[in-house]
Coordinates of C-alpha atoms and ligand atoms in Angstrom, one line a residue:
M9 CA -9.2 -3.2 4.1
P10 CA -6.4 -2.5 1.7
G11 CA -6.1 -4.9 -1.2
C12 CA -3.2 -4.6 -3.7
I13 CA -2.8 -6.7 -6.8
V14 CA 0.8 -7.1 -8.1
I15 CA 0.9 -7.8 -11.9
G16 CA 3.7 -8.4 -14.4
A17 CA 3.4 -5.7 -17.0
Q18 CA 5.4 -7.4 -19.7
W19 CA 6.1 -11.1 -20.5
G20 CA 6.8 -12.4 -17.0
D21 CA 9.9 -12.5 -14.8
E22 CA 9.7 -8.8 -14.1
G23 CA 10.7 -9.3 -10.5
K24 CA 7.3 -9.8 -9.0
G25 CA 8.6 -12.1 -6.3
K26 CA 11.1 -9.6 -5.0
I27 CA 8.6 -6.8 -4.8
V28 CA 5.9 -9.0 -3.2
D29 CA 8.5 -10.2 -0.6
I30 CA 9.2 -6.6 0.3
L31 CA 5.5 -5.5 0.4
T32 CA 4.6 -8.5 2.5
A33 CA 5.9 -6.5 5.5
E34 CA 2.8 -4.3 5.1
A35 CA 0.3 -7.2 4.6
S36 CA -1.1 -10.1 6.5
H37 CA -2.1 -12.3 3.6
V38 CA -0.3 -13.0 0.3
V39 CA -2.4 -14.7 -2.3
R40 CA -1.5 -16.6 -5.5
F41 CA -4.6 -16.5 -7.7
Q42 CA -3.7 -18.0 -11.0
G43 CA -1.1 -20.0 -12.9
G44 CA 0.9 -22.8 -11.2
N45 CA 4.5 -23.9 -11.1
N46 CA 5.2 -22.4 -14.5
A47 CA 6.0 -19.4 -12.3
G48 CA 9.4 -18.9 -10.8
H49 CA 9.6 -16.1 -8.3
T50 CA 13.0 -15.3 -6.9
L51 CA 13.6 -13.7 -3.5
V52 CA 17.0 -12.7 -2.3
V53 CA 17.4 -12.0 1.4
D54 CA 20.6 -11.0 3.3
S55 CA 21.6 -13.4 6.0
G56 CA 24.7 -13.2 8.3
S57 CA 26.7 -15.2 5.7
G58 CA 25.6 -13.3 2.6
P59 CA 22.6 -13.2 0.3
V60 CA 20.4 -16.3 0.2
K61 CA 18.3 -16.9 -2.9
T62 CA 14.9 -18.7 -2.7
V63 CA 13.0 -19.6 -5.9
L64 CA 9.3 -20.2 -5.4
H65 CA 7.0 -21.8 -7.9
L66 CA 3.8 -22.2 -6.1
I67 CA 4.1 -21.0 -2.5
P68 CA 3.3 -17.2 -2.4
S69 CA 6.3 -14.9 -2.0
G70 CA 5.3 -13.9 1.5
I71 CA 6.5 -17.1 3.0
L72 CA 9.8 -15.8 4.3
H73 CA 8.0 -13.5 6.7
D74 CA 6.7 -14.7 10.1
D75 CA 3.1 -14.5 11.0
K76 CA 1.7 -14.1 7.5
V77 CA -0.8 -16.3 5.7
C78 CA 0.2 -17.5 2.3
V79 CA -2.9 -18.5 0.3
I80 CA -3.1 -20.6 -2.8
A81 CA -6.5 -19.7 -4.1
S82 CA -8.9 -21.7 -6.3
G83 CA -7.7 -20.1 -9.6
V84 CA -4.3 -21.8 -9.2
V85 CA -3.5 -25.1 -10.7
V86 CA -1.4 -27.0 -8.1
D87 CA 1.1 -29.8 -8.8
P88 CA 1.0 -31.3 -5.3
V89 CA 4.3 -33.1 -5.8
V90 CA 6.1 -29.8 -6.6
L91 CA 4.3 -28.1 -3.7
L92 CA 5.5 -30.8 -1.2
Q93 CA 9.0 -30.5 -2.7
E94 CA 8.9 -26.7 -2.2
V95 CA 7.8 -27.1 1.4
Q96 CA 10.6 -29.6 1.9
G97 CA 13.1 -27.3 0.3
L98 CA 12.1 -24.5 2.7
A99 CA 12.4 -26.9 5.6
D100 CA 15.9 -27.9 4.5
G101 CA 16.8 -24.2 4.6
G102 CA 15.4 -24.0 8.2
L103 CA 11.9 -22.7 7.5
E104 CA 9.2 -25.1 8.5
V105 CA 5.9 -24.1 6.9
A106 CA 3.5 -24.1 9.8
D107 CA -0.2 -25.2 9.6
D108 CA -1.4 -21.6 9.7
A109 CA 1.3 -20.2 7.4
L110 CA -0.1 -21.8 4.2
L111 CA -3.7 -22.2 3.1
I112 CA -4.5 -24.2 0.0
S113 CA -8.0 -23.8 -1.5
R114 CA -9.9 -27.0 -1.5
D115 CA -11.3 -25.9 -4.9
A116 CA -7.9 -25.4 -6.6
H117 CA -7.3 -27.9 -9.5
V118 CA -4.6 -30.5 -9.4
I119 CA -2.0 -30.9 -12.1
M120 CA -1.8 -34.6 -12.6
P121 CA 1.2 -36.4 -14.2
Y122 CA -0.9 -37.0 -17.4
H123 CA -1.2 -33.2 -17.8
C124 CA 2.6 -32.8 -17.9
A125 CA 2.9 -35.8 -20.2
V126 CA 0.3 -34.2 -22.7
D127 CA 1.9 -30.8 -22.4
I128 CA 5.4 -32.2 -23.2
A129 CA 4.2 -34.5 -26.0
R130 CA 2.2 -31.8 -27.7
E131 CA 5.1 -29.4 -27.7
E132 CA 7.4 -32.0 -29.1
R133 CA 4.9 -32.7 -31.9
R134 CA 4.6 -29.0 -32.8
A135 CA 8.1 -28.9 -34.2
G136 CA 8.3 -25.5 -35.9
S137 CA 5.4 -23.9 -34.1
K138 CA 6.1 -24.5 -30.5
I139 CA 4.5 -22.3 -27.8
G140 CA 7.6 -22.9 -25.7
T141 CA 5.6 -23.9 -22.6
T142 CA 7.3 -24.7 -19.4
G143 CA 6.1 -28.4 -19.7
R144 CA 4.5 -28.2 -16.3
G145 CA 1.1 -29.4 -17.4
I146 CA -0.5 -26.0 -17.0
G147 CA -2.6 -25.9 -20.2
P148 CA -3.9 -29.4 -19.9
A149 CA -4.9 -28.9 -16.2
Y150 CA -6.9 -25.8 -17.1
E151 CA -8.5 -27.7 -20.0
D152 CA -9.8 -30.3 -17.5
R153 CA -11.0 -27.6 -15.2
A154 CA -12.9 -25.9 -18.1
A155 CA -14.3 -29.3 -19.1
R156 CA -15.6 -29.8 -15.6
R157 CA -13.8 -33.0 -15.1
G158 CA -10.7 -31.9 -13.3
V159 CA -9.3 -33.3 -10.0
R160 CA -9.5 -30.7 -7.2
I161 CA -7.5 -30.5 -4.0
S162 CA -10.6 -31.7 -2.1
D163 CA -10.7 -34.9 -4.2
L164 CA -7.3 -35.8 -2.9
L165 CA -8.9 -36.1 0.5
D166 CA -11.7 -38.5 -0.5
R167 CA -11.0 -41.9 -2.2
D168 CA -14.4 -42.2 -3.8
A169 CA -14.4 -38.7 -5.2
L170 CA -10.8 -39.1 -6.6
R171 CA -11.6 -42.5 -8.1
E172 CA -14.7 -41.2 -9.8
R173 CA -12.8 -38.2 -11.3
L174 CA -10.0 -40.4 -12.6
E175 CA -12.4 -42.9 -14.1
Q176 CA -13.9 -40.0 -16.1
V177 CA -10.7 -38.4 -17.3
V178 CA -7.9 -41.0 -17.4
P179 CA -9.2 -43.3 -20.2
E180 CA -9.6 -40.3 -22.5
R181 CA -6.2 -38.9 -21.7
N182 CA -4.7 -42.4 -22.2
V183 CA -6.1 -42.6 -25.7
A184 CA -4.5 -39.3 -26.6
L185 CA -1.2 -40.3 -24.9
E186 CA -1.1 -43.5 -26.8
W187 CA -1.5 -41.5 -30.0
F188 CA 1.5 -39.4 -28.9
G189 CA 3.4 -42.7 -28.3
V190 CA 3.5 -42.1 -24.5
A191 CA 2.8 -44.8 -21.9
P192 CA -0.7 -44.7 -20.4
F193 CA -1.5 -44.0 -16.7
D194 CA -3.1 -46.6 -14.4
I195 CA -6.1 -45.4 -12.4
D196 CA -5.5 -47.6 -9.3
T197 CA -1.8 -46.5 -9.0
L198 CA -2.8 -42.8 -9.4
T199 CA -5.6 -43.1 -6.9
D200 CA -3.2 -44.6 -4.2
E201 CA -0.4 -42.2 -5.0
Y202 CA -2.5 -39.0 -5.0
L203 CA -4.5 -40.0 -1.8
A204 CA -1.2 -40.4 0.0
I205 CA -0.2 -37.0 -1.3
G206 CA -3.5 -35.5 -0.2
D207 CA -2.9 -36.9 3.3
K208 CA 0.4 -34.9 3.5
L209 CA -1.4 -31.7 2.2
R210 CA -4.5 -32.1 4.4
R211 CA -3.2 -29.8 7.2
W212 CA -3.1 -26.8 4.9
V213 CA -6.3 -27.3 3.0
G214 CA -9.2 -25.0 3.7
D215 CA -11.6 -22.3 2.5
C216 CA -9.7 -19.4 1.0
R217 CA -12.7 -17.3 0.1
Q218 CA -14.0 -17.3 3.7
T219 CA -10.5 -16.7 5.1
L220 CA -10.0 -13.7 2.8
A221 CA -13.5 -12.4 3.6
D222 CA -12.8 -12.6 7.4
A223 CA -9.4 -10.9 6.8
R224 CA -11.0 -8.1 4.9
R225 CA -13.6 -7.6 7.6
S226 CA -10.8 -7.3 10.2
G227 CA -9.1 -4.6 8.2
A228 CA -6.2 -6.8 7.1
A229 CA -4.0 -5.7 4.1
I230 CA -4.0 -8.4 1.4
L231 CA -1.5 -8.7 -1.4
Y232 CA -2.5 -10.6 -4.6
E233 CA 0.6 -12.0 -6.3
G234 CA 0.2 -12.3 -10.0
A235 CA 2.2 -14.8 -12.0
Q236 CA 3.4 -14.5 -15.6
G237 CA 2.7 -11.2 -17.3
T238 CA 0.1 -9.2 -19.1
L239 CA 1.1 -10.2 -22.6
L240 CA 0.8 -13.9 -21.5
D241 CA -2.9 -13.5 -20.5
I242 CA -5.1 -16.2 -22.2
G243 CA -7.6 -13.5 -23.3
H244 CA -5.5 -10.4 -23.6
G245 CA -2.1 -11.6 -24.6
T246 CA -0.4 -12.6 -27.8
Y247 CA -2.6 -15.7 -28.3
P248 CA -1.7 -18.5 -28.9
F249 CA 1.7 -17.6 -27.4
V250 CA 0.3 -17.2 -24.0
T251 CA -0.3 -19.2 -20.8
S252 CA -3.7 -20.7 -20.0
S253 CA -4.9 -18.3 -17.2
H254 CA -5.9 -14.7 -16.7
T255 CA -2.7 -13.0 -15.7
T256 CA -4.2 -9.5 -15.7
A257 CA -5.7 -7.7 -12.7
G258 CA -9.2 -9.0 -13.2
G259 CA -7.8 -12.5 -12.7
A260 CA -7.1 -11.7 -9.1
C261 CA -10.8 -11.3 -8.2
T262 CA -12.0 -14.4 -10.1
G263 CA -9.1 -16.5 -9.1
A264 CA -9.2 -15.6 -5.4
G265 CA -13.0 -15.1 -5.1
V266 CA -12.8 -11.6 -3.8
P267 CA -15.0 -8.6 -4.9
P268 CA -13.5 -6.0 -7.2
M269 CA -14.5 -3.3 -4.7
S270 CA -12.0 -4.8 -2.2
I271 CA -9.1 -3.8 -4.4
D272 CA -7.5 -0.4 -3.7
A273 CA -4.3 -0.6 -5.8
V274 CA -2.8 -2.4 -8.8
L275 CA 0.9 -2.3 -8.9
G276 CA 2.5 -3.1 -12.3
I277 CA 6.0 -4.6 -12.3
A278 CA 8.2 -3.8 -15.3
K279 CA 11.8 -4.3 -16.1
A280 CA 13.7 -1.2 -17.3
Y281 CA 14.1 -3.3 -20.5
A282 CA 12.1 -6.3 -21.6
T283 CA 12.5 -10.1 -21.7
R284 CA 10.4 -13.0 -23.0
V285 CA 10.9 -16.8 -22.5
G286 CA 9.3 -19.1 -25.1
S287 CA 7.9 -18.3 -28.5
G288 CA 5.8 -15.4 -29.7
P289 CA 6.2 -11.8 -31.0
F290 CA 8.7 -9.6 -29.2
P291 CA 9.0 -6.3 -31.2
T292 CA 12.0 -4.9 -29.4
E293 CA 14.0 -8.2 -29.2
L294 CA 17.7 -7.7 -29.7
F295 CA 19.9 -10.1 -31.6
D296 CA 23.1 -8.1 -31.2
A297 CA 25.8 -7.4 -28.5
D298 CA 23.3 -5.2 -26.6
G299 CA 21.0 -8.2 -26.2
E300 CA 23.9 -10.3 -25.0
A301 CA 24.9 -7.6 -22.6
L302 CA 21.4 -7.5 -21.1
R303 CA 21.2 -11.2 -20.8
A304 CA 24.6 -11.4 -19.1
A305 CA 24.2 -8.4 -16.8
G306 CA 20.6 -9.3 -15.9
H307 CA 21.3 -13.1 -15.5
E308 CA 18.4 -13.6 -17.8
F309 CA 17.9 -17.3 -17.6
G310 CA 14.5 -18.7 -16.6
A311 CA 13.9 -19.4 -12.9
T312 CA 11.8 -22.4 -13.7
T313 CA 13.3 -24.0 -16.8
G314 CA 16.8 -22.4 -16.9
R315 CA 16.1 -21.4 -20.6
P316 CA 17.9 -18.2 -21.8
R317 CA 15.4 -15.3 -21.8
R318 CA 15.1 -13.3 -25.0
C319 CA 16.1 -9.7 -24.3
G320 CA 15.2 -6.4 -25.8
W321 CA 14.5 -2.7 -25.1
F322 CA 11.7 -1.3 -23.0
D323 CA 8.5 -1.2 -25.0
A324 CA 6.2 1.7 -24.1
P325 CA 3.3 0.6 -26.4
V326 CA 3.2 -2.7 -24.5
M327 CA 3.3 -0.7 -21.2
R328 CA 0.5 1.6 -22.3
Y329 CA -1.5 -1.6 -23.1
A330 CA -0.7 -3.1 -19.7
V331 CA -1.8 0.2 -18.0
M332 CA -5.0 0.2 -20.0
V333 CA -5.9 -3.5 -19.3
N334 CA -4.9 -3.6 -15.6
G335 CA -5.5 -0.1 -14.4
F336 CA -2.1 0.2 -12.7
T337 CA -2.2 2.8 -10.0
S338 CA 1.6 2.8 -9.9
L339 CA 4.6 1.0 -11.3
A340 CA 7.7 -0.7 -9.9
I341 CA 10.6 -0.4 -12.3
T342 CA 13.0 -3.3 -11.7
K343 CA 16.6 -4.1 -12.8
L344 CA 17.6 -0.5 -13.5
D345 CA 21.1 -1.5 -12.4
V346 CA 21.3 -3.9 -15.4
L347 CA 21.5 -0.9 -17.7
T348 CA 24.6 0.6 -16.0
G349 CA 27.5 0.9 -18.4
M350 CA 25.5 1.0 -21.6
D351 CA 26.3 4.2 -23.6
E352 CA 23.0 4.6 -25.3
L353 CA 19.6 3.4 -24.0
K354 CA 16.7 2.9 -26.3
I355 CA 13.0 3.0 -25.6
C356 CA 10.4 1.9 -28.1
V357 CA 7.8 4.7 -28.2
A358 CA 5.5 3.3 -30.9
H359 CA 5.0 0.3 -33.1
D360 CA 4.8 0.7 -36.8
V361 CA 2.5 -2.1 -38.1
D362 CA 2.1 -2.1 -41.9
G363 CA 2.8 1.7 -42.0
Q364 CA 0.3 2.4 -39.2
R365 CA 1.7 4.0 -36.0
L366 CA 0.4 2.4 -32.8
D367 CA 1.0 4.1 -29.5
V368 CA -0.8 1.2 -27.7
C369 CA 0.3 -2.2 -28.8
R370 CA -2.1 -4.5 -30.6
P371 CA -1.6 -7.9 -29.0
D372 CA -2.6 -9.8 -32.1
A373 CA 0.3 -12.2 -32.6
A374 CA 0.5 -11.9 -36.3
A375 CA 0.3 -8.1 -36.3
M376 CA 2.8 -7.8 -33.5
E377 CA 5.2 -10.1 -35.3
R378 CA 5.2 -7.4 -38.1
A379 CA 5.6 -4.5 -35.7
V380 CA 8.7 -2.4 -36.3
P381 CA 9.7 -0.5 -33.2
V382 CA 10.1 3.3 -33.3
Y383 CA 12.9 4.2 -31.0
E384 CA 14.1 7.2 -29.1
S385 CA 17.5 7.2 -27.3
M386 CA 18.7 8.4 -24.0
P387 CA 22.2 8.6 -22.6
G388 CA 23.3 6.0 -20.1
W389 CA 25.3 6.2 -16.9
T390 CA 28.4 4.4 -15.6
E391 CA 28.0 4.8 -11.9
D392 CA 27.2 1.7 -9.8
I393 CA 23.7 2.3 -8.6
T394 CA 23.2 -1.0 -6.7
G395 CA 23.7 0.8 -3.3
C396 CA 21.4 3.7 -4.0
Q397 CA 18.8 4.2 -1.3
S398 CA 17.0 7.2 -2.6
V399 CA 16.2 8.8 -6.0
D400 CA 18.5 11.6 -5.2
E401 CA 21.4 9.2 -5.1
L402 CA 20.7 8.0 -8.6
P403 CA 22.8 9.6 -11.4
A404 CA 20.8 12.3 -13.3
N405 CA 20.7 10.1 -16.4
A406 CA 19.2 7.2 -14.5
R407 CA 16.6 9.5 -13.0
A408 CA 15.8 11.0 -16.3
F409 CA 15.4 7.5 -17.8
V410 CA 13.0 6.4 -15.1
D411 CA 11.0 9.6 -15.5
R412 CA 10.7 9.0 -19.2
L413 CA 9.6 5.4 -18.8
S414 CA 6.9 6.7 -16.4
E415 CA 5.8 9.4 -18.8
L416 CA 5.7 7.2 -21.8
S417 CA 3.8 4.4 -19.9
G418 CA 1.3 6.9 -18.5
C419 CA 1.7 5.8 -14.9
P420 CA 3.6 7.1 -11.9
V421 CA 6.6 5.1 -10.6
G422 CA 6.3 4.1 -6.9
I423 CA 9.2 1.7 -6.6
I424 CA 12.6 1.5 -8.3
S425 CA 14.7 -1.7 -7.9
V426 CA 18.4 -1.5 -8.3
G427 CA 19.5 -5.0 -7.4
P428 CA 18.0 -8.4 -6.4
G429 CA 18.3 -7.9 -2.6
R430 CA 15.6 -6.5 -0.4
R431 CA 17.5 -3.5 0.5
Q432 CA 18.3 -2.6 -3.1
T433 CA 14.9 -1.0 -3.4
I434 CA 13.8 2.6 -3.5
V435 CA 10.3 3.0 -2.4
L436 CA 8.9 6.4 -3.4
N437 CA 5.3 5.5 -2.7
S438 CA 4.1 2.2 -1.3
P439 CA 0.9 0.9 -3.1
F440 CA -0.6 0.5 0.4
A441 CA 0.0 4.1 1.3
G442 CA -3.2 6.1 1.7
S443 CA -5.6 3.1 1.4
Ligands
GDP3 P1 9.3 -12.9 -11.3 O1 8.9 -14.2 -12.0 O2 8.6 -11.8 -11.8 O3 9.2 -13.0 -9.8 O4 10.9 -12.7 -11.6 P2 12.0 -13.8 -11.6 O5 12.4 -14.1 -10.2 O6 11.7 -14.9 -12.5 O7 13.2 -13.0 -12.4 C1 13.7 -11.8 -11.9 C2 15.2 -12.0 -11.6 O8 15.7 -10.7 -11.5 C3 15.5 -12.7 -10.3 O9 16.7 -13.4 -10.5 C4 15.6 -11.6 -9.3 O10 16.5 -12.0 -8.2 C5 16.3 -10.6 -10.1 N1 16.0 -9.2 -9.8 C6 14.8 -8.6 -9.3 N2 14.9 -7.3 -9.2 C7 16.2 -7.0 -9.6 C8 16.9 -5.8 -9.8 O11 16.4 -4.7 -9.5 N3 18.2 -5.9 -10.2 C9 18.8 -7.1 -10.5 N4 20.0 -7.1 -11.0 N5 18.1 -8.2 -10.4 C10 16.9 -8.2 -10.0
IMO4 P1 6.7 -15.9 -13.8 O1 5.5 -15.9 -12.9 C1 7.9 -16.0 -18.0 C2 5.6 -18.6 -20.6 C3 6.3 -19.9 -21.2 C4 5.5 -20.0 -22.5 C5 4.1 -19.6 -22.2 C6 3.2 -20.8 -21.9 O2 7.9 -16.4 -13.3 O3 6.8 -14.5 -14.4 P2 2.9 -22.5 -19.9 O4 3.9 -23.5 -19.3 O5 2.4 -21.5 -18.9 O6 1.8 -23.1 -20.7 O7 3.8 -21.7 -21.0 O8 4.2 -18.8 -21.0 N1 5.6 -18.5 -19.2 C7 6.4 -17.7 -18.5 N2 7.3 -16.8 -19.0 N3 7.6 -16.1 -16.7 C8 6.6 -16.9 -16.2 O9 6.2 -16.9 -15.0 C9 6.0 -17.8 -17.1 N4 5.1 -18.8 -17.0 C10 4.8 -19.2 -18.3 O10 7.6 -19.6 -21.4 O11 6.0 -19.0 -23.4
MG5 MG1 9.8 -15.8 -13.0

C-alpha cells in the first residue's frame, strides 16, 4: 500500500506537476488534497509534432495517463466553473475526462463568485501591504469553511441545501462587498447557476475517503500531490504572506482523509535556485543581472497569473526547515539546466538575523525580512545538460552542485530534472522504490 506525498519545498512552482506526471506511471490514484486553482501545475509531454504543454489548476497532474483515478479530496477548495473549463480544455486537446478518471469529494468546499470578489477587493484596498494573492477566492472560501457556513460540492446537487447555505452567507458577504464598493450577489441567481453547474459535475462526485481506503486495501500506490510550497503554509510559512491551507506533508492526511500510517514516502520538490510569486520575505532574492538571467532562462512567469516570479539563489536554511517540517525521504531537484552558463553559482548556507546565525530558517516574516544570506560559491558549467539521461552524463561541476544541495539540505536526492519534458528527468531512486 505505498503512499507518497509530493510537496513543494520552497515557495511553490518547484515543478511538482512535472514530477507527479512522471511518478503517476507507478501509481493508480493521484490526489489533490489542499489549495485550489491558485495552483498552476505544468506538464510537458512529447507528441509526434513536438512538446505539448498542459497547465492544470485543479485536476491532479495524473490526468494525462490512462486508467488512473484523479481525486480532488475534501481539503481542496473547488471553483467549479474553473474545473469545468479545465475539463473542456482537456477535451479540446483530445482528452475526454471519463466518469471513472476523476473523483470529486462531495465534502470539498466550493469557491463562489463572492469569494473571488472579496479576495480581489481586499487586495486592492491593502495598497502597500498586499499579500499578492492569486485573486482566486482561496482565502475567503477557506474562511467560510472554518466558519461552518461554506457551500460544499454536495450542496450543488441539492436545491434546498444550497439555498439554505446561500441564505446564511450571502447577506453577510454582500454587506462587506458593499463596503468595498462592489456589486452584491443575488441568492436566486446564484442558486440557479450553481445547481446547473452541479448537474454537470454530478457524474464525478463521490466518496474520496472510501475510494482511497479501498485502493489502499487492494495494495494500490497512491500519490498525494501538494500545491504551493512549504513556506506558504498557513501555519508554518511566512505568515501573513502565505496561502490559506496546510501545504506541508501533514496536510495530505487531513486533506485527503487518510491515516498517517498509510504514507511511506515524502518527496520534496526544490528548484536548484529559488523563486517566489507575491509578497513576503525572500532572503536570497536577486535584483541584479543574475536574477534577470534566472527569470529569462527559467521562464519564471506564473502559470496561474502570468506574474513575473521573483528569483534568487538556493536557500539551504529554508530547505533544512522544509526537511524538518515535512520529513522528506528524498528530494527532486528541478530546473538544474537553468543554471547552465552561469560562471559562479551561489548557495545560501545560513541566515544572519540581527547578528545571529541560523542554519534552519525562522519563518517569522519580520525576522526573515531582516535575514542576510551567508553565501558560498561553486563553479558553474557551460555544457548543455538538457539531454542528460544519467548522473554520469552530467558535467562534474553540475554533479558537485547537486551533491552540495543535498548535503546542505540534509536529504538525499532521488530525482534530478534537466528540462520541462518527461524524458528530461534522471531518476536515481523512485520514492515508491522499496515500499
Ligand atoms: P508547479 O506549480 O510546482 O507544478 O510548477 P509550475 O508548473 O508552476 O512551474 C514550473 C515550470 O518549470 C513549468 O513551466 C515547468 O514546465 C518547468 N519545469 C519543470 N521542471 C523543469 C526543469 O527541470 N527544467 C526546466 N527548464 N523547466 C522545468
Ligand atoms: P503552485 O501549486 C506559487 C501564493 C500567491 C500569494 C500567496 C497567497 O503552482 O506551486 P492565494 O491566492 O493562495 O491566497 O495567495 O500564495 N501562491 C502561490 N505561489 N505557486 C503557487 O501554487 C501558489 N499558490 C498561491 O502568489 O503570494
Ligand atoms: Mg505552479
